[in-house]
């Protein structure tokens, strides 16, 4: 049984480095089963979700080779990205939670913030463009969060709204960069 399918008590006993190794092995196995595996492997990015994790766990993951970390709470991301202990070479932060437009300004200028994965409206894209443009030299990568099912959700763009969202992101390529 892989570590991800073991009881929580066994997984808690594993180190962060051991858990990362197990996840990477599962990713490699999945990629190997696909045609064009070498191209697919290069495209896989493992985002380690560090929400509620102490700095020591993030440092252990970093020491084990992990460089991309995701946070889903604005305040936690601000705290971690601004912490001098976590301003390490090659570290990248992704915001992965629902982002309200009124909190977008808190992300502007954060060290090593490279992506917001949950842009769900034209209003949010426009706000990010405005605040990031004023605080960041390089474009911020963004992903549209799209509801492709018929389930009701307040934090995902409807499929029909994607064209408008795409137009906003495409219109401001100097500040935002859409990622597929």
PDB file of C-alpha atoms in Angstrom:
ATOM      1  CA  UNK A   1       0.000   0.000   0.000  1.00  0.00           C
ATOM      2  CA  UNK A   2       1.273   3.461  -0.815  1.00  0.00           C
ATOM      3  CA  UNK A   3       1.797   5.951   1.952  1.00  0.00           C
ATOM      4  CA  UNK A   4      -1.163   8.002   0.743  1.00  0.00           C
ATOM      5  CA  UNK A   5      -3.519   5.085   1.377  1.00  0.00           C
ATOM      6  CA  UNK A   6      -2.203   4.168   4.814  1.00  0.00           C
ATOM      7  CA  UNK A   7      -4.036   5.092   8.004  1.00  0.00           C
ATOM      8  CA  UNK A   8      -3.381   8.608   9.243  1.00  0.00           C
ATOM      9  CA  UNK A   9      -1.415   7.308  12.229  1.00  0.00           C
ATOM     10  CA  UNK A  10       1.154   5.623   9.947  1.00  0.00           C
ATOM     11  CA  UNK A  11       1.355   8.611   7.620  1.00  0.00           C
ATOM     12  CA  UNK A  12       1.894  10.998  10.523  1.00  0.00           C
ATOM     13  CA  UNK A  13       4.915   8.922  11.523  1.00  0.00           C
ATOM     14  CA  UNK A  14       6.520   9.433   8.090  1.00  0.00           C
ATOM     15  CA  UNK A  15       8.767  12.419   7.632  1.00  0.00           C
ATOM     16  CA  UNK A  16       7.843  15.144   5.195  1.00  0.00           C
ATOM     17  CA  UNK A  17      10.743  14.038   2.997  1.00  0.00           C
ATOM     18  CA  UNK A  18       9.522  10.419   2.992  1.00  0.00           C
ATOM     19  CA  UNK A  19       5.988  11.503   2.123  1.00  0.00           C
ATOM     20  CA  UNK A  20       7.281  13.668  -0.744  1.00  0.00           C
ATOM     21  CA  UNK A  21       9.333  10.758  -2.045  1.00  0.00           C
ATOM     22  CA  UNK A  22       6.240   8.537  -2.034  1.00  0.00           C
ATOM     23  CA  UNK A  23       4.148  11.135  -3.874  1.00  0.00           C
ATOM     24  CA  UNK A  24       6.875  11.707  -6.462  1.00  0.00           C
ATOM     25  CA  UNK A  25       7.102   7.953  -7.058  1.00  0.00           C
ATOM     26  CA  UNK A  26       3.344   7.779  -7.652  1.00  0.00           C
ATOM     27  CA  UNK A  27       3.562  10.701 -10.084  1.00  0.00           C
ATOM     28  CA  UNK A  28       6.443   9.044 -11.945  1.00  0.00           C
ATOM     29  CA  UNK A  29       4.474   5.778 -12.162  1.00  0.00           C
ATOM     30  CA  UNK A  30       1.418   7.588 -13.529  1.00  0.00           C
ATOM     31  CA  UNK A  31       3.476   9.491 -16.094  1.00  0.00           C
ATOM     32  CA  UNK A  32       5.300   6.321 -17.168  1.00  0.00           C
ATOM     33  CA  UNK A  33       1.966   4.698 -18.055  1.00  0.00           C
ATOM     34  CA  UNK A  34       1.165   7.483 -20.530  1.00  0.00           C
ATOM     35  CA  UNK A  35       2.408   7.790 -24.102  1.00  0.00           C
ATOM     36  CA  UNK A  36       4.934  10.573 -24.560  1.00  0.00           C
ATOM     37  CA  UNK A  37       5.975  10.144 -20.947  1.00  0.00           C
ATOM     38  CA  UNK A  38       9.121  12.255 -21.157  1.00  0.00           C
ATOM     39  CA  UNK A  39       7.196  15.318 -22.332  1.00  0.00           C
ATOM     40  CA  UNK A  40       4.462  14.706 -19.768  1.00  0.00           C
ATOM     41  CA  UNK A  41       6.957  14.304 -16.931  1.00  0.00           C
ATOM     42  CA  UNK A  42       8.489  17.686 -17.684  1.00  0.00           C
ATOM     43  CA  UNK A  43       5.044  19.292 -17.490  1.00  0.00           C
ATOM     44  CA  UNK A  44       4.099  17.878 -14.065  1.00  0.00           C
ATOM     45  CA  UNK A  45       4.383  20.324 -11.187  1.00  0.00           C
ATOM     46  CA  UNK A  46       3.910  19.158  -7.626  1.00  0.00           C
ATOM     47  CA  UNK A  47       2.434  21.915  -5.481  1.00  0.00           C
ATOM     48  CA  UNK A  48       2.880  21.073  -1.803  1.00  0.00           C
ATOM     49  CA  UNK A  49      -0.065  22.473   0.137  1.00  0.00           C
ATOM     50  CA  UNK A  50       1.403  24.035   3.230  1.00  0.00           C
ATOM     51  CA  UNK A  51      -1.775  25.344   4.853  1.00  0.00           C
ATOM     52  CA  UNK A  52      -1.661  25.186   8.631  1.00  0.00           C
ATOM     53  CA  UNK A  53       1.816  23.617   8.474  1.00  0.00           C
ATOM     54  CA  UNK A  54       4.591  25.064  10.630  1.00  0.00           C
ATOM     55  CA  UNK A  55       7.631  26.691   9.067  1.00  0.00           C
ATOM     56  CA  UNK A  56       9.739  23.673  10.105  1.00  0.00           C
ATOM     57  CA  UNK A  57       7.652  21.342   7.903  1.00  0.00           C
ATOM     58  CA  UNK A  58       8.009  23.691   4.936  1.00  0.00           C
ATOM     59  CA  UNK A  59      11.759  23.856   5.485  1.00  0.00           C
ATOM     60  CA  UNK A  60      11.908  20.043   5.652  1.00  0.00           C
ATOM     61  CA  UNK A  61      10.021  19.802   2.348  1.00  0.00           C
ATOM     62  CA  UNK A  62      12.351  22.404   0.827  1.00  0.00           C
ATOM     63  CA  UNK A  63      15.382  20.432   2.026  1.00  0.00           C
ATOM     64  CA  UNK A  64      13.845  17.367   0.326  1.00  0.00           C
ATOM     65  CA  UNK A  65      13.791  19.248  -2.987  1.00  0.00           C
ATOM     66  CA  UNK A  66      10.261  20.705  -2.996  1.00  0.00           C
ATOM     67  CA  UNK A  67      10.175  24.243  -4.365  1.00  0.00           C
ATOM     68  CA  UNK A  68       6.510  25.002  -5.102  1.00  0.00           C
ATOM     69  CA  UNK A  69       4.179  25.563  -2.167  1.00  0.00           C
ATOM     70  CA  UNK A  70       0.484  26.400  -2.184  1.00  0.00           C
ATOM     71  CA  UNK A  71      -1.540  28.300   0.377  1.00  0.00           C
ATOM     72  CA  UNK A  72      -5.280  28.719   0.399  1.00  0.00           C
ATOM     73  CA  UNK A  73      -5.588  31.410   3.051  1.00  0.00           C
ATOM     74  CA  UNK A  74      -4.394  34.905   2.184  1.00  0.00           C
ATOM     75  CA  UNK A  75      -3.147  35.693   5.689  1.00  0.00           C
ATOM     76  CA  UNK A  76      -1.102  32.471   5.937  1.00  0.00           C
ATOM     77  CA  UNK A  77       0.466  33.119   2.539  1.00  0.00           C
ATOM     78  CA  UNK A  78       1.365  36.681   3.511  1.00  0.00           C
ATOM     79  CA  UNK A  79       2.909  35.477   6.774  1.00  0.00           C
ATOM     80  CA  UNK A  80       4.907  32.666   5.169  1.00  0.00           C
ATOM     81  CA  UNK A  81       6.061  34.498   2.031  1.00  0.00           C
ATOM     82  CA  UNK A  82       7.246  37.478   4.098  1.00  0.00           C
ATOM     83  CA  UNK A  83       9.099  35.329   6.635  1.00  0.00           C
ATOM     84  CA  UNK A  84      12.867  35.696   6.097  1.00  0.00           C
ATOM     85  CA  UNK A  85      13.405  32.001   6.988  1.00  0.00           C
ATOM     86  CA  UNK A  86      11.251  31.018   4.006  1.00  0.00           C
ATOM     87  CA  UNK A  87      12.756  33.393   1.446  1.00  0.00           C
ATOM     88  CA  UNK A  88      14.891  30.636  -0.015  1.00  0.00           C
ATOM     89  CA  UNK A  89      16.489  30.288  -3.465  1.00  0.00           C
ATOM     90  CA  UNK A  90      14.017  28.881  -5.968  1.00  0.00           C
ATOM     91  CA  UNK A  91      11.014  28.791  -3.618  1.00  0.00           C
ATOM     92  CA  UNK A  92       7.722  29.615  -5.316  1.00  0.00           C
ATOM     93  CA  UNK A  93       4.359  30.388  -3.770  1.00  0.00           C
ATOM     94  CA  UNK A  94       0.980  29.685  -5.362  1.00  0.00           C
ATOM     95  CA  UNK A  95      -2.295  30.981  -4.006  1.00  0.00           C
ATOM     96  CA  UNK A  96      -4.770  28.101  -4.308  1.00  0.00           C
ATOM     97  CA  UNK A  97      -7.802  29.231  -2.303  1.00  0.00           C
ATOM     98  CA  UNK A  98     -10.811  31.354  -3.116  1.00  0.00           C
ATOM     99  CA  UNK A  99      -9.627  34.936  -3.445  1.00  0.00           C
ATOM    100  CA  UNK A 100     -11.971  37.825  -2.826  1.00  0.00           C
ATOM    101  CA  UNK A 101     -11.233  40.947  -4.859  1.00  0.00           C
ATOM    102  CA  UNK A 102     -10.917  43.038  -1.701  1.00  0.00           C
ATOM    103  CA  UNK A 103      -8.047  40.793  -0.489  1.00  0.00           C
ATOM    104  CA  UNK A 104      -6.123  40.746  -3.776  1.00  0.00           C
ATOM    105  CA  UNK A 105      -4.089  43.786  -2.741  1.00  0.00           C
ATOM    106  CA  UNK A 106      -2.619  41.750   0.128  1.00  0.00           C
ATOM    107  CA  UNK A 107      -0.948  39.464  -2.436  1.00  0.00           C
ATOM    108  CA  UNK A 108       0.662  42.293  -4.384  1.00  0.00           C
ATOM    109  CA  UNK A 109       4.406  42.390  -4.004  1.00  0.00           C
ATOM    110  CA  UNK A 110       4.711  39.162  -2.007  1.00  0.00           C
ATOM    111  CA  UNK A 111       8.171  37.660  -2.372  1.00  0.00           C
ATOM    112  CA  UNK A 112       8.204  34.673  -4.741  1.00  0.00           C
ATOM    113  CA  UNK A 113       4.451  34.695  -5.464  1.00  0.00           C
ATOM    114  CA  UNK A 114       4.326  33.255  -8.978  1.00  0.00           C
ATOM    115  CA  UNK A 115       0.741  32.100  -9.424  1.00  0.00           C
ATOM    116  CA  UNK A 116      -2.864  32.603  -8.398  1.00  0.00           C
ATOM    117  CA  UNK A 117      -4.666  29.393  -9.359  1.00  0.00           C
ATOM    118  CA  UNK A 118      -8.209  30.483  -8.554  1.00  0.00           C
ATOM    119  CA  UNK A 119      -9.192  33.473 -10.672  1.00  0.00           C
ATOM    120  CA  UNK A 120     -12.948  33.082 -10.981  1.00  0.00           C
ATOM    121  CA  UNK A 121     -14.185  36.415 -12.303  1.00  0.00           C
ATOM    122  CA  UNK A 122     -13.362  39.330 -14.562  1.00  0.00           C
ATOM    123  CA  UNK A 123     -13.521  41.579 -11.518  1.00  0.00           C
ATOM    124  CA  UNK A 124     -10.801  39.574  -9.751  1.00  0.00           C
ATOM    125  CA  UNK A 125      -8.611  39.449 -12.878  1.00  0.00           C
ATOM    126  CA  UNK A 126      -8.955  43.216 -13.290  1.00  0.00           C
ATOM    127  CA  UNK A 127      -8.174  43.828  -9.617  1.00  0.00           C
ATOM    128  CA  UNK A 128      -5.124  41.539  -9.707  1.00  0.00           C
ATOM    129  CA  UNK A 129      -3.911  43.304 -12.824  1.00  0.00           C
ATOM    130  CA  UNK A 130      -4.186  46.682 -11.127  1.00  0.00           C
ATOM    131  CA  UNK A 131      -2.521  45.751  -7.816  1.00  0.00           C
ATOM    132  CA  UNK A 132       0.119  43.424  -9.269  1.00  0.00           C
ATOM    133  CA  UNK A 133       1.064  45.925 -11.948  1.00  0.00           C
ATOM    134  CA  UNK A 134       1.897  48.445  -9.294  1.00  0.00           C
ATOM    135  CA  UNK A 135       3.928  46.062  -7.123  1.00  0.00           C
ATOM    136  CA  UNK A 136       5.540  43.366  -9.253  1.00  0.00           C
ATOM    137  CA  UNK A 137       8.091  43.550 -12.063  1.00  0.00           C
ATOM    138  CA  UNK A 138       7.279  40.193 -13.664  1.00  0.00           C
ATOM    139  CA  UNK A 139       3.841  39.048 -14.811  1.00  0.00           C
ATOM    140  CA  UNK A 140       1.821  37.033 -12.310  1.00  0.00           C
ATOM    141  CA  UNK A 141       0.689  33.670 -13.656  1.00  0.00           C
ATOM    142  CA  UNK A 142      -3.004  33.014 -13.197  1.00  0.00           C
ATOM    143  CA  UNK A 143      -5.327  30.084 -13.769  1.00  0.00           C
ATOM    144  CA  UNK A 144      -9.041  30.453 -14.287  1.00  0.00           C
ATOM    145  CA  UNK A 145     -11.149  28.421 -11.903  1.00  0.00           C
ATOM    146  CA  UNK A 146     -14.043  27.192 -14.007  1.00  0.00           C
ATOM    147  CA  UNK A 147     -17.168  25.318 -13.011  1.00  0.00           C
ATOM    148  CA  UNK A 148     -17.724  22.828 -15.845  1.00  0.00           C
ATOM    149  CA  UNK A 149     -20.433  20.908 -14.010  1.00  0.00           C
ATOM    150  CA  UNK A 150     -23.967  22.002 -13.387  1.00  0.00           C
ATOM    151  CA  UNK A 151     -23.402  22.207  -9.639  1.00  0.00           C
ATOM    152  CA  UNK A 152     -23.945  25.554  -8.021  1.00  0.00           C
ATOM    153  CA  UNK A 153     -20.789  27.236  -6.782  1.00  0.00           C
ATOM    154  CA  UNK A 154     -20.103  30.802  -5.818  1.00  0.00           C
ATOM    155  CA  UNK A 155     -16.341  30.571  -6.248  1.00  0.00           C
ATOM    156  CA  UNK A 156     -15.921  29.330  -9.805  1.00  0.00           C
ATOM    157  CA  UNK A 157     -16.599  31.033 -13.097  1.00  0.00           C
ATOM    158  CA  UNK A 158     -19.338  29.518 -15.193  1.00  0.00           C
ATOM    159  CA  UNK A 159     -18.112  27.942 -18.407  1.00  0.00           C
ATOM    160  CA  UNK A 160     -19.894  30.648 -20.428  1.00  0.00           C
ATOM    161  CA  UNK A 161     -17.964  33.338 -18.535  1.00  0.00           C
ATOM    162  CA  UNK A 162     -14.561  31.904 -19.443  1.00  0.00           C
ATOM    163  CA  UNK A 163     -14.301  33.834 -22.708  1.00  0.00           C
ATOM    164  CA  UNK A 164     -14.754  37.116 -20.855  1.00  0.00           C
ATOM    165  CA  UNK A 165     -12.276  36.101 -18.177  1.00  0.00           C
ATOM    166  CA  UNK A 166      -9.803  34.981 -20.838  1.00  0.00           C
ATOM    167  CA  UNK A 167     -10.231  38.297 -22.633  1.00  0.00           C
ATOM    168  CA  UNK A 168      -9.408  40.249 -19.470  1.00  0.00           C
ATOM    169  CA  UNK A 169      -6.293  38.160 -18.765  1.00  0.00           C
ATOM    170  CA  UNK A 170      -5.190  38.317 -22.416  1.00  0.00           C
ATOM    171  CA  UNK A 171      -5.767  42.067 -22.513  1.00  0.00           C
ATOM    172  CA  UNK A 172      -3.251  42.648 -19.722  1.00  0.00           C
ATOM    173  CA  UNK A 173      -0.327  40.377 -20.666  1.00  0.00           C
ATOM    174  CA  UNK A 174       2.234  42.710 -19.147  1.00  0.00           C
ATOM    175  CA  UNK A 175       0.874  42.071 -15.645  1.00  0.00           C
ATOM    176  CA  UNK A 176      -0.974  38.755 -15.752  1.00  0.00           C
ATOM    177  CA  UNK A 177      -0.073  35.636 -17.682  1.00  0.00           C
ATOM    178  CA  UNK A 178      -2.666  32.915 -18.286  1.00  0.00           C
ATOM    179  CA  UNK A 179      -1.378  29.397 -17.644  1.00  0.00           C
ATOM    180  CA  UNK A 180      -2.925  26.331 -19.265  1.00  0.00           C
TER     181      UNK A 180
END
